[in-house]
CSV table of C-alpha atoms and ligand atoms in Angstrom, one decimal:
chain,number,residue,atom,x,y,z
A,1,MET,CA,0.0,0.0,0.0
A,2,LEU,CA,2.9,2.4,0.8
A,3,THR,CA,4.4,1.7,-2.6
A,4,LYS,CA,1.1,2.4,-4.3
A,5,ILE,CA,0.8,5.7,-2.4
A,6,THR,CA,4.3,6.8,-3.4
A,7,ASP,CA,3.5,5.9,-7.0
A,8,GLY,CA,0.4,8.1,-6.9
A,9,GLU,CA,-1.9,5.1,-7.0
A,10,GLY,CA,-3.1,5.3,-3.4
A,11,THR,CA,-6.6,5.7,-2.1
A,12,MET,CA,-7.9,7.4,1.1
A,13,GLU,CA,-9.3,4.0,2.1
A,14,MET,CA,-5.7,2.7,2.2
A,15,LEU,CA,-4.9,5.0,5.1
A,16,ASP,CA,-7.6,3.4,7.2
A,17,GLU,CA,-6.6,-0.1,6.1
A,18,MET,CA,-3.0,0.6,7.0
A,19,GLU,CA,-3.9,2.0,10.4
A,20,GLU,CA,-6.2,-1.0,11.1
A,21,LEU,CA,-3.5,-3.5,10.0
A,22,CYS,CA,-0.8,-1.8,12.1
A,23,ASN,CA,-3.0,-1.8,15.3
A,24,GLU,CA,-3.8,-5.5,14.7
A,25,ILE,CA,-0.1,-6.3,14.5
A,26,LYS,CA,0.7,-4.2,17.5
A,27,ASP,CA,-2.0,-6.0,19.6
A,28,THR,CA,-1.4,-9.5,18.5
A,29,ALA,CA,2.4,-9.9,17.9
A,30,LEU,CA,4.0,-12.0,20.6
A,31,CYS,CA,7.5,-10.4,20.7
A,32,GLY,CA,8.6,-6.8,21.2
A,33,LEU,CA,9.9,-6.5,17.7
A,34,GLY,CA,6.5,-7.3,16.2
A,35,GLN,CA,4.7,-5.0,18.6
A,36,THR,CA,6.9,-2.0,17.6
A,37,ALA,CA,7.3,-2.8,13.9
A,38,PRO,CA,4.2,-0.8,12.9
A,39,ASN,CA,5.2,2.3,14.8
A,40,PRO,CA,6.8,4.2,11.8
A,41,ILE,CA,3.5,3.9,9.9
A,42,LEU,CA,1.3,4.8,12.9
A,43,SER,CA,3.4,7.8,13.9
A,44,THR,CA,3.7,9.2,10.3
A,45,LEU,CA,0.0,8.7,9.9
A,46,ARG,CA,-0.6,10.6,13.0
A,47,TYR,CA,1.9,13.5,12.5
A,48,PHE,CA,2.3,13.7,8.7
A,49,ARG,CA,-1.2,12.7,7.5
A,50,ASP,CA,-1.3,15.8,5.3
A,51,GLU,CA,1.7,14.4,3.3
A,52,TYR,CA,-0.1,11.1,2.8
A,53,GLU,CA,-3.1,13.0,1.6
A,54,ALA,CA,-1.1,15.2,-0.8
A,55,HIS,CA,0.3,12.0,-2.4
A,56,ILE,CA,-3.2,10.5,-2.8
A,57,LEU,CA,-5.4,13.5,-3.5
A,58,GLU,CA,-3.1,15.8,-5.3
A,59,LYS,CA,-0.5,13.3,-6.7
A,60,ARG,CA,2.2,15.5,-5.2
A,61,CYS,CA,5.1,14.6,-3.0
A,62,PRO,CA,5.7,17.7,-0.7
A,63,ALA,CA,9.2,16.4,0.2
A,64,HIS,CA,10.2,15.9,-3.5
A,65,VAL,CA,11.3,12.4,-2.9
A,66,CYS,CA,8.8,10.1,-4.6
A,67,LYS,CA,10.2,9.8,-8.1
A,68,ASN,CA,6.9,8.9,-9.9
A,69,LEU,CA,5.3,12.1,-8.6
A,70,LEU,CA,8.0,14.5,-9.6
A,71,THR,CA,8.2,16.7,-12.7
A,72,TYR,CA,11.2,18.7,-14.0
A,73,SER,CA,11.0,21.9,-16.0
A,74,ILE,CA,13.4,24.6,-17.1
A,75,ASN,CA,12.7,28.2,-16.1
A,76,PRO,CA,13.2,30.2,-19.4
A,77,THR,CA,14.1,33.3,-17.5
A,78,LYS,CA,17.1,31.6,-15.8
A,79,CYS,CA,18.3,29.3,-18.6
A,80,ARG,CA,21.5,30.6,-20.3
A,81,ALA,CA,21.4,28.0,-23.1
A,82,CYS,CA,24.7,26.5,-22.1
A,83,SER,CA,23.5,23.0,-23.2
A,84,ILE,CA,25.1,21.1,-20.2
A,85,CYS,CA,21.7,19.6,-19.2
A,86,ALA,CA,20.9,18.3,-22.7
A,87,ARG,CA,24.3,16.8,-23.1
A,88,ASN,CA,24.0,14.8,-19.9
A,89,CYS,CA,20.4,13.8,-20.1
A,90,PRO,CA,20.3,10.0,-20.4
A,91,ALA,CA,16.8,10.1,-22.0
A,92,GLU,CA,17.5,12.8,-24.6
A,93,ALA,CA,14.5,14.6,-23.2
A,94,ILE,CA,16.0,18.1,-23.3
A,95,THR,CA,16.2,20.3,-26.5
A,96,GLY,CA,17.4,23.8,-27.3
A,97,LYS,CA,20.1,25.6,-29.3
A,98,PRO,CA,23.4,26.3,-27.6
A,99,GLY,CA,23.8,30.0,-26.9
A,100,LYS,CA,20.7,30.8,-28.9
A,101,GLU,CA,17.5,29.2,-27.6
A,102,VAL,CA,16.5,28.4,-24.0
A,103,TYR,CA,16.3,24.7,-23.3
A,104,LYS,CA,13.1,22.7,-22.7
A,105,ILE,CA,12.3,19.4,-21.1
A,106,ASP,CA,9.9,16.9,-22.9
A,107,SER,CA,8.1,15.4,-19.9
A,108,THR,CA,7.0,12.4,-22.0
A,109,LYS,CA,10.6,11.4,-22.4
A,110,CYS,CA,12.0,12.4,-19.0
A,111,ILE,CA,12.8,9.4,-16.7
A,112,LYS,CA,13.1,11.7,-13.7
A,113,CYS,CA,16.8,11.0,-12.9
A,114,GLY,CA,17.4,14.5,-11.6
A,115,LEU,CA,20.7,14.9,-13.4
A,116,CYS,CA,19.7,18.2,-15.1
A,117,LEU,CA,18.8,19.7,-11.7
A,118,SER,CA,22.2,18.8,-10.3
A,119,ASN,CA,24.1,19.8,-13.4
A,120,CYS,CA,22.7,23.2,-14.1
A,121,ARG,CA,24.9,25.9,-12.6
A,122,PHE,CA,22.4,28.6,-13.1
A,123,GLY,CA,19.5,27.2,-11.1
A,124,ALA,CA,17.3,27.1,-14.1
A,125,VAL,CA,16.0,23.5,-13.6
A,126,GLU,CA,13.0,23.3,-11.3
A,127,ARG,CA,11.6,20.2,-9.6
A,128,HIS,CA,7.9,20.2,-8.7
B,201,SF4,S1,22.2,23.6,-17.9
B,201,SF4,FE1,20.8,25.1,-17.1
B,201,SF4,S2,21.4,27.0,-18.1
B,201,SF4,FE2,22.3,25.3,-19.2
B,201,SF4,S3,20.9,24.9,-20.9
B,201,SF4,FE3,20.4,23.5,-19.2
B,201,SF4,S4,18.8,24.7,-18.0
B,201,SF4,FE4,19.8,26.1,-19.4
B,202,SF4,S1,15.4,14.5,-15.0
B,202,SF4,FE1,16.9,13.3,-16.1
B,202,SF4,S2,15.8,12.4,-17.8
B,202,SF4,FE2,14.5,14.1,-17.0
B,202,SF4,S3,15.1,15.8,-18.3
B,202,SF4,FE3,16.4,15.9,-16.4
B,202,SF4,S4,18.3,14.7,-17.0
B,202,SF4,FE4,16.7,14.3,-18.6
């Protein structure tokens, strides 16, 4: 269920199911390890429920961690058309003309590796 949520395929019902399952494990496990194993889920559901809901309802990862929910774009006002991002993109998802035309990302080709973000020295690549 967690994987589905991080992939943007979660439902609000899953939150209740996870909570129920965790409480069941907590109450019925015979050893201390089993009784505490569900704690990470229970405590994040309690204190960060809004983040779970953002993944499910808005298909958005507020911490910018869940790869399948991220999108990358280039801010045309910051791009200096240096071409470094395009030359290092493993998916050939970035196009533009060196020194002449600002670069753009084709989101249908992008595999969300994040290399453009780390390679751009001008802060033009944005992750949403
Ligand atoms: S690396 Fe940055 S400045 Fe250079 S072309 Fe790409 S987005 Fe533009
Ligand atoms: S995130 Fe990776 S695949 Fe997507 S445009 Fe940037 S370098 Fe290319």
